[in-house]
Tab-separated table of C-alpha atoms and ligand atoms in Angstrom:
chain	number	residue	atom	x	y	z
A	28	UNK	CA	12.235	-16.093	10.031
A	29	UNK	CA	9.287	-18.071	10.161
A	30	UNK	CA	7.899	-19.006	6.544
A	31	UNK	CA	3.721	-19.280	5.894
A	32	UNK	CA	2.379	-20.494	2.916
A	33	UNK	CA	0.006	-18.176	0.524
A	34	UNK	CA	-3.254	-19.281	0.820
A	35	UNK	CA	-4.167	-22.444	-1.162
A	36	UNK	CA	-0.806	-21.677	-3.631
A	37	UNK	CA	2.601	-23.194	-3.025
A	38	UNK	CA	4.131	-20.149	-2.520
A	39	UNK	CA	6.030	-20.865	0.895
A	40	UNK	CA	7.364	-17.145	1.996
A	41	UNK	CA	8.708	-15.036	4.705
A	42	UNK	CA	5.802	-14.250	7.249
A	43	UNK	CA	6.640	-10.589	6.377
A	44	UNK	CA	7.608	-9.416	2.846
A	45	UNK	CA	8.874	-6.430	1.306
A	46	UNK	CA	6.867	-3.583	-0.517
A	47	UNK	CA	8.870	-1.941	-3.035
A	48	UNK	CA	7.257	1.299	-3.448
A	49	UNK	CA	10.008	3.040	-1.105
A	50	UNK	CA	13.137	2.075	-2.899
A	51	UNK	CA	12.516	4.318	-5.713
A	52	UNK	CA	13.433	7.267	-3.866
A	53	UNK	CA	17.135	5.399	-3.754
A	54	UNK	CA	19.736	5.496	-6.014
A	55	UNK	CA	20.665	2.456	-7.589
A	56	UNK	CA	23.418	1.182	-5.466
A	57	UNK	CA	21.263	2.414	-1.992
A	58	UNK	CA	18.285	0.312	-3.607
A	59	UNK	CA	20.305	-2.986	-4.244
A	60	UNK	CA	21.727	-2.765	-0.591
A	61	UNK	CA	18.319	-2.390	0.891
A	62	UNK	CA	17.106	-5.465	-0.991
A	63	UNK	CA	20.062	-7.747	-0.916
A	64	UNK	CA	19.708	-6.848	3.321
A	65	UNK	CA	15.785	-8.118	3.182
A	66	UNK	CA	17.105	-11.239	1.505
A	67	UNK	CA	19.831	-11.816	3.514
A	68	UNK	CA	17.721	-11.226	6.984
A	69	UNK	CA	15.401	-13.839	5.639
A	70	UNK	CA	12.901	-12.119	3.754
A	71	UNK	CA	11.472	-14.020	0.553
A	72	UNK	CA	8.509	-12.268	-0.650
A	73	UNK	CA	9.092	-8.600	-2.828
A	74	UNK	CA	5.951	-7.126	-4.101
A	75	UNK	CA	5.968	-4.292	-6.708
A	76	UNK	CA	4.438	-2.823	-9.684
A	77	UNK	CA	4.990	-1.833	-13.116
A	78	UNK	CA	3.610	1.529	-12.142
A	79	UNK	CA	6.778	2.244	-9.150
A	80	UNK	CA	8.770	3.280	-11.971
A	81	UNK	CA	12.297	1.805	-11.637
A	82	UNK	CA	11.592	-0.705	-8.654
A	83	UNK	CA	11.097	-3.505	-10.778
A	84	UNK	CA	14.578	-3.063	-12.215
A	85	UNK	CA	16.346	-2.151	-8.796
A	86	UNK	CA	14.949	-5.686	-8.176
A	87	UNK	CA	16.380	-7.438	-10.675
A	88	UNK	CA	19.791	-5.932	-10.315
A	89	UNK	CA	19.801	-6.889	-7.063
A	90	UNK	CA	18.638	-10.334	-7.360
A	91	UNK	CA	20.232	-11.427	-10.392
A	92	UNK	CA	21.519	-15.183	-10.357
A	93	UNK	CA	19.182	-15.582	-7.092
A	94	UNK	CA	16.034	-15.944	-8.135
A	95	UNK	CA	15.432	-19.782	-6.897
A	96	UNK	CA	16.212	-17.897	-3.567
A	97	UNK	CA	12.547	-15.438	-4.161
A	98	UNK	CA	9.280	-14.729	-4.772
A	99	UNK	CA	8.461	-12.366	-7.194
A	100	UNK	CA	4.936	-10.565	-7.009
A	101	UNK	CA	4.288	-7.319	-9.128
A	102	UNK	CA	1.420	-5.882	-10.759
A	103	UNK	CA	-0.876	-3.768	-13.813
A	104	UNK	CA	-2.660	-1.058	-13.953
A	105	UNK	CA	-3.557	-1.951	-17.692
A	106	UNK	CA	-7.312	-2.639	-17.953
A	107	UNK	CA	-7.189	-4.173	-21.848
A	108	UNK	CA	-5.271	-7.205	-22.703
A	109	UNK	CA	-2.581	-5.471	-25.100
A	110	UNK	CA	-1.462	-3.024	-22.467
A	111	UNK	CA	-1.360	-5.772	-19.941
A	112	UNK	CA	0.592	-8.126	-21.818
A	113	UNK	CA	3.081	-5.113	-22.632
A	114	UNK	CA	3.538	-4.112	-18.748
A	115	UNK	CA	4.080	-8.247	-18.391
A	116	UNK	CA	6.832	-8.349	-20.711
A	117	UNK	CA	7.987	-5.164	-19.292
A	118	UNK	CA	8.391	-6.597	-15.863
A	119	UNK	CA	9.946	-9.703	-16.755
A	120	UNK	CA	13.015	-7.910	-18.803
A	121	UNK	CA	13.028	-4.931	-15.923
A	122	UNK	CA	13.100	-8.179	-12.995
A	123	UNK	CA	15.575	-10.345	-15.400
A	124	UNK	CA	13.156	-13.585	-15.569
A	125	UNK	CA	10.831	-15.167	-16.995
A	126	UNK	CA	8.061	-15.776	-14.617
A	127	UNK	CA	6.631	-14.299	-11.974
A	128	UNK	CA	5.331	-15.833	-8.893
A	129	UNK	CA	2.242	-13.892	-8.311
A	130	UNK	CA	0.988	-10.833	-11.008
A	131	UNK	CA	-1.746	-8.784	-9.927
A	132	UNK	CA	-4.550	-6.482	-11.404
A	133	UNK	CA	-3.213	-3.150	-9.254
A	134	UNK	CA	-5.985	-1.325	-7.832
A	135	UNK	CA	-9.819	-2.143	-8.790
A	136	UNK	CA	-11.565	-0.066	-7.302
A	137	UNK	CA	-14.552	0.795	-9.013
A	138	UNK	CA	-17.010	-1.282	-11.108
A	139	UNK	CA	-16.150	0.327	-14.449
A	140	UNK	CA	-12.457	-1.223	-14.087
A	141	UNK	CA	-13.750	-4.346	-12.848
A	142	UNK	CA	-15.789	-4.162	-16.610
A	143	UNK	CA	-13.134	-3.598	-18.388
A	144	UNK	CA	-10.673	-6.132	-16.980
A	145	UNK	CA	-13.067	-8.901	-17.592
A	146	UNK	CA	-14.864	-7.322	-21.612
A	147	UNK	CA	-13.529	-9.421	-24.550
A	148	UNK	CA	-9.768	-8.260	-24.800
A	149	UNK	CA	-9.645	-7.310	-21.376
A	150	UNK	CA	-6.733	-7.698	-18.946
A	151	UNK	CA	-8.083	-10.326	-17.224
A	152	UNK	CA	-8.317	-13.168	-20.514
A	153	UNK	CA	-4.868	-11.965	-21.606
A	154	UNK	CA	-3.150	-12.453	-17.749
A	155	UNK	CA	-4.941	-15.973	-17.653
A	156	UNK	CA	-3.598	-16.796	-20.801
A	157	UNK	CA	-0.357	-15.885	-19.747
A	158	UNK	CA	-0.724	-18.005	-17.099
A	159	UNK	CA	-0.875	-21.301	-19.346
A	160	UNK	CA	1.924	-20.130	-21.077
A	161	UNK	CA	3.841	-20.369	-17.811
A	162	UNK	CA	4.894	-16.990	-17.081
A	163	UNK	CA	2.570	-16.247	-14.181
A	164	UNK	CA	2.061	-18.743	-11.464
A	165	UNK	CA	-0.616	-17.188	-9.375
A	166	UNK	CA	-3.075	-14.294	-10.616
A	167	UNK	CA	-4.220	-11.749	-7.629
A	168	UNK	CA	-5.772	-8.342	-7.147
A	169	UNK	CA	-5.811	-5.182	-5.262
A	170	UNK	CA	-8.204	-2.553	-3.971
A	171	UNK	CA	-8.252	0.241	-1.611
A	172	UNK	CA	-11.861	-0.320	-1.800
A	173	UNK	CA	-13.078	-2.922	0.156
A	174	UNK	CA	-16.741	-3.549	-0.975
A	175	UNK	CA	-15.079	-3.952	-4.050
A	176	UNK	CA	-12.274	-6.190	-2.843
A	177	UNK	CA	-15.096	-8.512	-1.456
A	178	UNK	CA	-16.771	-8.607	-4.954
A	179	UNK	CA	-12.711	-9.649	-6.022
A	180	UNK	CA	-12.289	-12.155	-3.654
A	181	UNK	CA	-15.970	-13.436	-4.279
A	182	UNK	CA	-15.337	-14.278	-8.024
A	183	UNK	CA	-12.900	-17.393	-7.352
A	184	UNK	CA	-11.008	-16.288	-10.000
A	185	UNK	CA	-7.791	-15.169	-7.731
A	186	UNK	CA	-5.298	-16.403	-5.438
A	187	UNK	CA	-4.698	-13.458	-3.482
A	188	UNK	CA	-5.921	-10.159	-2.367
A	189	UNK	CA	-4.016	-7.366	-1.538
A	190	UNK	CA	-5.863	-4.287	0.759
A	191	UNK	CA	-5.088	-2.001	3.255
A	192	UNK	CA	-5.068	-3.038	6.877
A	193	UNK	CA	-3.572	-1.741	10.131
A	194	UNK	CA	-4.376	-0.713	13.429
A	195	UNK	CA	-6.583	2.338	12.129
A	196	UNK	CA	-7.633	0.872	9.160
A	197	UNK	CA	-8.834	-2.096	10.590
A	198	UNK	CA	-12.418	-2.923	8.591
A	199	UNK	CA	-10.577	-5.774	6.258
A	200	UNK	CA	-10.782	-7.854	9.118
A	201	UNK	CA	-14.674	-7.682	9.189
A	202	UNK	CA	-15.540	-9.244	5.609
A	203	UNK	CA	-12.703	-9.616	3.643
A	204	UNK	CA	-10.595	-11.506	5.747
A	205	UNK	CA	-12.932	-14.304	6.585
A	206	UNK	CA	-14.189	-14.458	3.329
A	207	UNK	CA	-10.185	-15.018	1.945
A	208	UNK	CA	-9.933	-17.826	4.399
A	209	UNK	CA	-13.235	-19.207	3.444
A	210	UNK	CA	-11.835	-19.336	0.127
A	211	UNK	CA	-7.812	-20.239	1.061
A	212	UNK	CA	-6.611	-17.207	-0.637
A	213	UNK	CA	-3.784	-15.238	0.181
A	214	UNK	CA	-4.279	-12.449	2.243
A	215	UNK	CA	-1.232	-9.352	1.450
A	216	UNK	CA	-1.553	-6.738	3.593
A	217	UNK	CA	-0.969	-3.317	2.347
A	218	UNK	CA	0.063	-0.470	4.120
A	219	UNK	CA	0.357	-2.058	7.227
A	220	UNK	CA	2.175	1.988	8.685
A	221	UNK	CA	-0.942	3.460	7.582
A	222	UNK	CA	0.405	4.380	4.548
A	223	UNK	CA	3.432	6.213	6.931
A	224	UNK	CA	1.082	7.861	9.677
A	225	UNK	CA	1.949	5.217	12.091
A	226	UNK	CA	5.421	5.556	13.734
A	227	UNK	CA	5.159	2.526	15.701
A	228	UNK	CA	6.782	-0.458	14.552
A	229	UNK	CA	6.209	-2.409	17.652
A	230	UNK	CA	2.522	-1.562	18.062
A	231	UNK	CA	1.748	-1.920	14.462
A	232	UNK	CA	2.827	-5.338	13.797
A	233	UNK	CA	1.372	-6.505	17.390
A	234	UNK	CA	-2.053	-5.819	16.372
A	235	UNK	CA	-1.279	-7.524	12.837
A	236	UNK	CA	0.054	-10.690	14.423
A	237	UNK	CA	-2.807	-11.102	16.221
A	238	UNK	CA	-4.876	-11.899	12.907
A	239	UNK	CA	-3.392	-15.341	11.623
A	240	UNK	CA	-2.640	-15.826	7.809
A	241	UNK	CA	-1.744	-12.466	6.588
A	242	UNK	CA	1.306	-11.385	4.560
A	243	UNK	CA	1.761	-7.831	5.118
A	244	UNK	CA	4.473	-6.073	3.016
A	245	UNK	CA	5.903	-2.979	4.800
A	246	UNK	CA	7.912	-0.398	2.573
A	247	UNK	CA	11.624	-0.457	3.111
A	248	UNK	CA	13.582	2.277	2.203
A	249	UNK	CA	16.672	0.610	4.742
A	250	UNK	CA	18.271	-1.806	6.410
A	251	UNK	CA	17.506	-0.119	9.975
A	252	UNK	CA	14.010	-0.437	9.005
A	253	UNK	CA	13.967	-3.974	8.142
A	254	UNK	CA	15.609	-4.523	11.609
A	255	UNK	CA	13.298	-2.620	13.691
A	256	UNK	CA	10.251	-4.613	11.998
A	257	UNK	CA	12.026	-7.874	12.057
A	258	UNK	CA	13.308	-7.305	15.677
A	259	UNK	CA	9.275	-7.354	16.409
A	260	UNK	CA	8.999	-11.123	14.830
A	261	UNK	CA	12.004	-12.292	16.548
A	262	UNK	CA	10.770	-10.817	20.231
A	263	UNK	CA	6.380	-11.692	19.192
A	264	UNK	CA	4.281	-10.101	21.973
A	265	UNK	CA	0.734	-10.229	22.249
A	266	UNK	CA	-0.982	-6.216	22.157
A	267	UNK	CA	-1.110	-4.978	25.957
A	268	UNK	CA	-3.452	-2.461	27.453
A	269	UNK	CA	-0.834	0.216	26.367
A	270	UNK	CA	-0.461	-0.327	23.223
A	271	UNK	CA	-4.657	-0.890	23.152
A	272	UNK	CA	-4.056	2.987	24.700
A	273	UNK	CA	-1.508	3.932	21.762
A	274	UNK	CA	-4.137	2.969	19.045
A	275	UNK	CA	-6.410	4.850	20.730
A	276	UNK	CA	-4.657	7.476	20.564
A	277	UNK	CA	-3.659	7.285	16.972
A	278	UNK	CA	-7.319	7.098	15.893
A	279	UNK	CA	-8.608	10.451	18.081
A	280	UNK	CA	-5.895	12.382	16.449
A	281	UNK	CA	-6.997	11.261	12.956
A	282	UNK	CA	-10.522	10.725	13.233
A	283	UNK	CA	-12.929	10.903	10.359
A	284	UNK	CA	-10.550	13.080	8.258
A	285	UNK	CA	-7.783	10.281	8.046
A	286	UNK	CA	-6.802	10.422	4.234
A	287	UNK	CA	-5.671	6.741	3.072
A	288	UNK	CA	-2.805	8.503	0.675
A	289	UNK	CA	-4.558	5.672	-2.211
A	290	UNK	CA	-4.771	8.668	-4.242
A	291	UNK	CA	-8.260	7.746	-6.540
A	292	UNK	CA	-8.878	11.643	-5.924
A	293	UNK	CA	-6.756	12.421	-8.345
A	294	UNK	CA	-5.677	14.625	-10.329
A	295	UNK	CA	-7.510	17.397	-9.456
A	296	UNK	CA	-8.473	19.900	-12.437
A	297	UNK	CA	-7.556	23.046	-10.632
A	298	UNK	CA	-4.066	21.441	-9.722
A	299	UNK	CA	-4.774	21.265	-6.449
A	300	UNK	CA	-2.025	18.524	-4.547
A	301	UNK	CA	-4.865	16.462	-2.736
A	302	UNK	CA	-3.002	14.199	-0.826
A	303	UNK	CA	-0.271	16.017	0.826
A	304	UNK	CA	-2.805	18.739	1.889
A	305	UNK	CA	-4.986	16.624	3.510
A	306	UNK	CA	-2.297	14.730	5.620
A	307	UNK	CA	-1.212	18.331	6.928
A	308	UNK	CA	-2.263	18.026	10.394
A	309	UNK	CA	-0.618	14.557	10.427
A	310	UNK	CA	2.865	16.490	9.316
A	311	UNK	CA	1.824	19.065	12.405
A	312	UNK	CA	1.127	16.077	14.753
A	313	UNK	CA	4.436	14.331	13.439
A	314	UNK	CA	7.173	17.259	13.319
A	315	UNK	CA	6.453	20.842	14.737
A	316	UNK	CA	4.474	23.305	13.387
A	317	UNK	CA	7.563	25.862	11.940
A	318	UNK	CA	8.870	22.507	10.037
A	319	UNK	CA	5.314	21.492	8.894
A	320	UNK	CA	4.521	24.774	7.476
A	321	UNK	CA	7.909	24.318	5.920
A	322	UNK	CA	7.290	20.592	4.981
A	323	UNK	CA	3.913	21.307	3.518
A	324	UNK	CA	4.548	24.727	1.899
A	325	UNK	CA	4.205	23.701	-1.928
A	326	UNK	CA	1.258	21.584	-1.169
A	327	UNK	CA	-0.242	23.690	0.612
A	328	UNK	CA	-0.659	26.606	-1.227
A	329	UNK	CA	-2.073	25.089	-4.141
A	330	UNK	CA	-5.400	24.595	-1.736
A	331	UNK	CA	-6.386	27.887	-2.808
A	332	UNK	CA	-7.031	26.869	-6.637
A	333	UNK	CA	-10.032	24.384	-5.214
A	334	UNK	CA	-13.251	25.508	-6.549
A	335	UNK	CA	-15.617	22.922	-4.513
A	336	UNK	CA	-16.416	21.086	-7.931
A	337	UNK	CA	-16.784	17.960	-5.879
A	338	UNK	CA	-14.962	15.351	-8.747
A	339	UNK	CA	-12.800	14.536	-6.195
A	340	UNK	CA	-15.168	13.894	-3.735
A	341	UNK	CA	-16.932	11.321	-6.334
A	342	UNK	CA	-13.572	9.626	-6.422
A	343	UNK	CA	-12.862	9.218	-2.634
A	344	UNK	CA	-13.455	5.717	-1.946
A	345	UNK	CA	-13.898	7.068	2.108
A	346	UNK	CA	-16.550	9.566	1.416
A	347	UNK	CA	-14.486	12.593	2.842
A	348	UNK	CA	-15.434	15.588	2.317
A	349	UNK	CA	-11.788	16.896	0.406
A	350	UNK	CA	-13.018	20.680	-0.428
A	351	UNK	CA	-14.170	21.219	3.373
A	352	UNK	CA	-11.383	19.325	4.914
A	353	UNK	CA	-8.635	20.999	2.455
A	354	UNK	CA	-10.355	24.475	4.096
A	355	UNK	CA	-9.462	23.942	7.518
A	356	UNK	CA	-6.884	22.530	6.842
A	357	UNK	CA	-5.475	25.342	4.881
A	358	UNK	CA	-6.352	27.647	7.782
A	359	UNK	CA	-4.462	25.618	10.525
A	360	UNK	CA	-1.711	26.199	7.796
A	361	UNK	CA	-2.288	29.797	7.981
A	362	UNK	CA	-2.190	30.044	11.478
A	363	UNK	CA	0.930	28.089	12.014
A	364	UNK	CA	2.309	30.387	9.349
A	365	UNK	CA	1.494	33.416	11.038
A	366	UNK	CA	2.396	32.003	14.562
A	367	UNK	CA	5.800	31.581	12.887
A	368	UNK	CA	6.310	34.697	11.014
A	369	UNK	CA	5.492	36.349	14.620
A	370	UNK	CA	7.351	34.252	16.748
A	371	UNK	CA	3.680	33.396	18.510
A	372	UNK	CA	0.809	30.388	17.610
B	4	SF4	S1	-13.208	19.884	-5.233
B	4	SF4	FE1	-11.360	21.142	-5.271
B	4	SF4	S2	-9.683	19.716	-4.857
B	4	SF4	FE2	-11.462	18.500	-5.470
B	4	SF4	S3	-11.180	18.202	-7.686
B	4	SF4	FE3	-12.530	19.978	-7.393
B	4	SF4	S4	-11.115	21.714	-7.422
B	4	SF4	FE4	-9.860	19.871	-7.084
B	5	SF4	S1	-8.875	12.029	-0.136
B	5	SF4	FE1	-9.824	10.018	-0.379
B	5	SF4	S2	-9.277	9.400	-2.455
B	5	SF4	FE2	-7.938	11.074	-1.941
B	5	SF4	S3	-6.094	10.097	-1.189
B	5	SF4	FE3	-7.390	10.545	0.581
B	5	SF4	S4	-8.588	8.712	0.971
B	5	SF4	FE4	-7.734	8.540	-1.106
């Protein structure tokens, strides 16, 4: 596996890490496989968060006694100093350590968090004072909203960013990117499936090799992932006019209604389950409609309980418009429903 460094740090990693968000649909024993596999097929880098519940500690089981062998990234959601410090502490005992490599303020996406981080007490004076005391190496940030991540990335004051980018998702590359290598930061790419819309291993990582300098930390849930993703490093092509034709397609079929799954909409008031029912069609276009309707039942059905109060909308960092898109959605639902009560679409 080829190693890159992060940015101006002296991080020296695995050109692709590991996101850690998947493994906490394992048990504990699947979970520890998955990981000690990564490790053992070369991959360095593991990025979590306090809030994936127990993927911190599915780390640290698994890399107990190896930690020279890693690098540890995980990440707050705490915007005042206390809380911060507490999640800090957390991780260390949950990853069985005492440092961590990289620690990152999860998610600022708006300017009132970026306020908070940085007010007297904030997160951001008790991280950097947690950084002299030598249990954080490197301080980063993440945002699925990019104007924002620019402002980030703009203020000196971190290492790395972490955003979405992929094949549909591709505006990162525009400003932020050049911007982090104006600066030498670190460039983590979340979601590089498209937050699991893209199927296509090969295709996806193609299009992210051709942009030099970024990390990008897939989700692993196991090892026959790992190898299908790897197996794409080991073999590198550049992106052909097919697969220029296979991101086409991808981006007709989701269009202007493609939800990013970063979840800012929520919760909704009325209960309504935002994010599964907007990636409905996706299900449809993914599986067939009888397993989709099946698939997306529960979700589905709350769509009803929306009353158009638009808070959601005010949330959306993509400007979609949720209430209208839930609609048709709902009715394709309907249909499909019908069309498999009947036997007919
Ligand atoms: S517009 Fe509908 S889905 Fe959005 S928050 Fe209001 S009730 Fe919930
Ligand atoms: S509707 Fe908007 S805010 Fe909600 S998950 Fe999708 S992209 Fe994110």
């Amino acid at each position: 596996m080829k190693m890159i460094r992060i940015g101006r740090t002296d991080l020296v990693v695995s050109e692709v890490g590991f996101g850690a968000i998947p493994i906490i649909r394992l048990d504990l024993a699947a979970a520890v496989a998955v990981l000690r596999h990564a490790l053992d097929r070369g991959i360095t880098f593991f990025d979590t968060a306090n809030a994936y519940r127990d993927s911190e500690e599915k780390i640290g089981a698994a890399f107990s006694g190896r930690r020279g062998d890693i690098v540890l990234a995980t990440k707050t959601y705490q915007r005042e100093g206390k809380g911060a410090m507490e999640q800090l502490e957390r991780s260390l005992r949950m990853m069985r350590t005492d440092y961590l490599d990289l620690y990152q303020l999860h998610q600022i996406a708006r300017r009132e968090e970026w306020e908070a981080v940085t007010a007297p007490g904030g997160a951001l004076e008790a991280v950097s004072r947690a950084r002299e005391a030598g249990k954080i190496r490197y301080l980063g940030v993440t945002s699925h909203n990019l104007a924002m991540a620019l402002e980030l990335v703009r203020t000196g004051l971190f290492d790395t960013v972490q955003v979405p980018l992929n094949f549909i998702e591709d505006e990162a590359v525009k400003e932020v990117l050049p911007e982090v290598r104006r600066r030498q930061m670190g460039f983590i790419v979340m979601k590089p499936f498209g937050g699991g819309v893209i199927d296509n291993a090969r295709v996806a990582f193609a299009f992210l090799r051709r942009h030099e300098g970024l990390l990008p930390i897939p989700g692993f849930e196991s090892a026959a992932q790992i190898d299908e993703v790897l197996s794409v490093y080991e073999d590198p092509k550049d992106v052909g006019e097919e697969d220029l034709e296979v991101m086409d397609r991808y981006r007709r079929e989701l269009g202007e209604h493609f939800c990013r799954r970063c979840e800012y909409c929520q919760p909704c008031p009325q209960g309504v389950r935002i994010t599964p029912a907007m990636g409905y069609p996706i299900l449809v276009s993914r599986m067939s409609e009888a397993v989709a309707v099946e698939y997306g039942k529960a979700a589905m059905e709350t769509v009803p309980l929306c009353t158009s109060c638009g808070s959601c909308v005010e949330r959306c960092p993509y400007g979609l418009s949720i209430p209208e898109i839930l609609r048709s959605n709902y009715e394709m639902y309907l249909r499909h429903s019908k069309g498999r009560g009947s036997g007919k679409e």
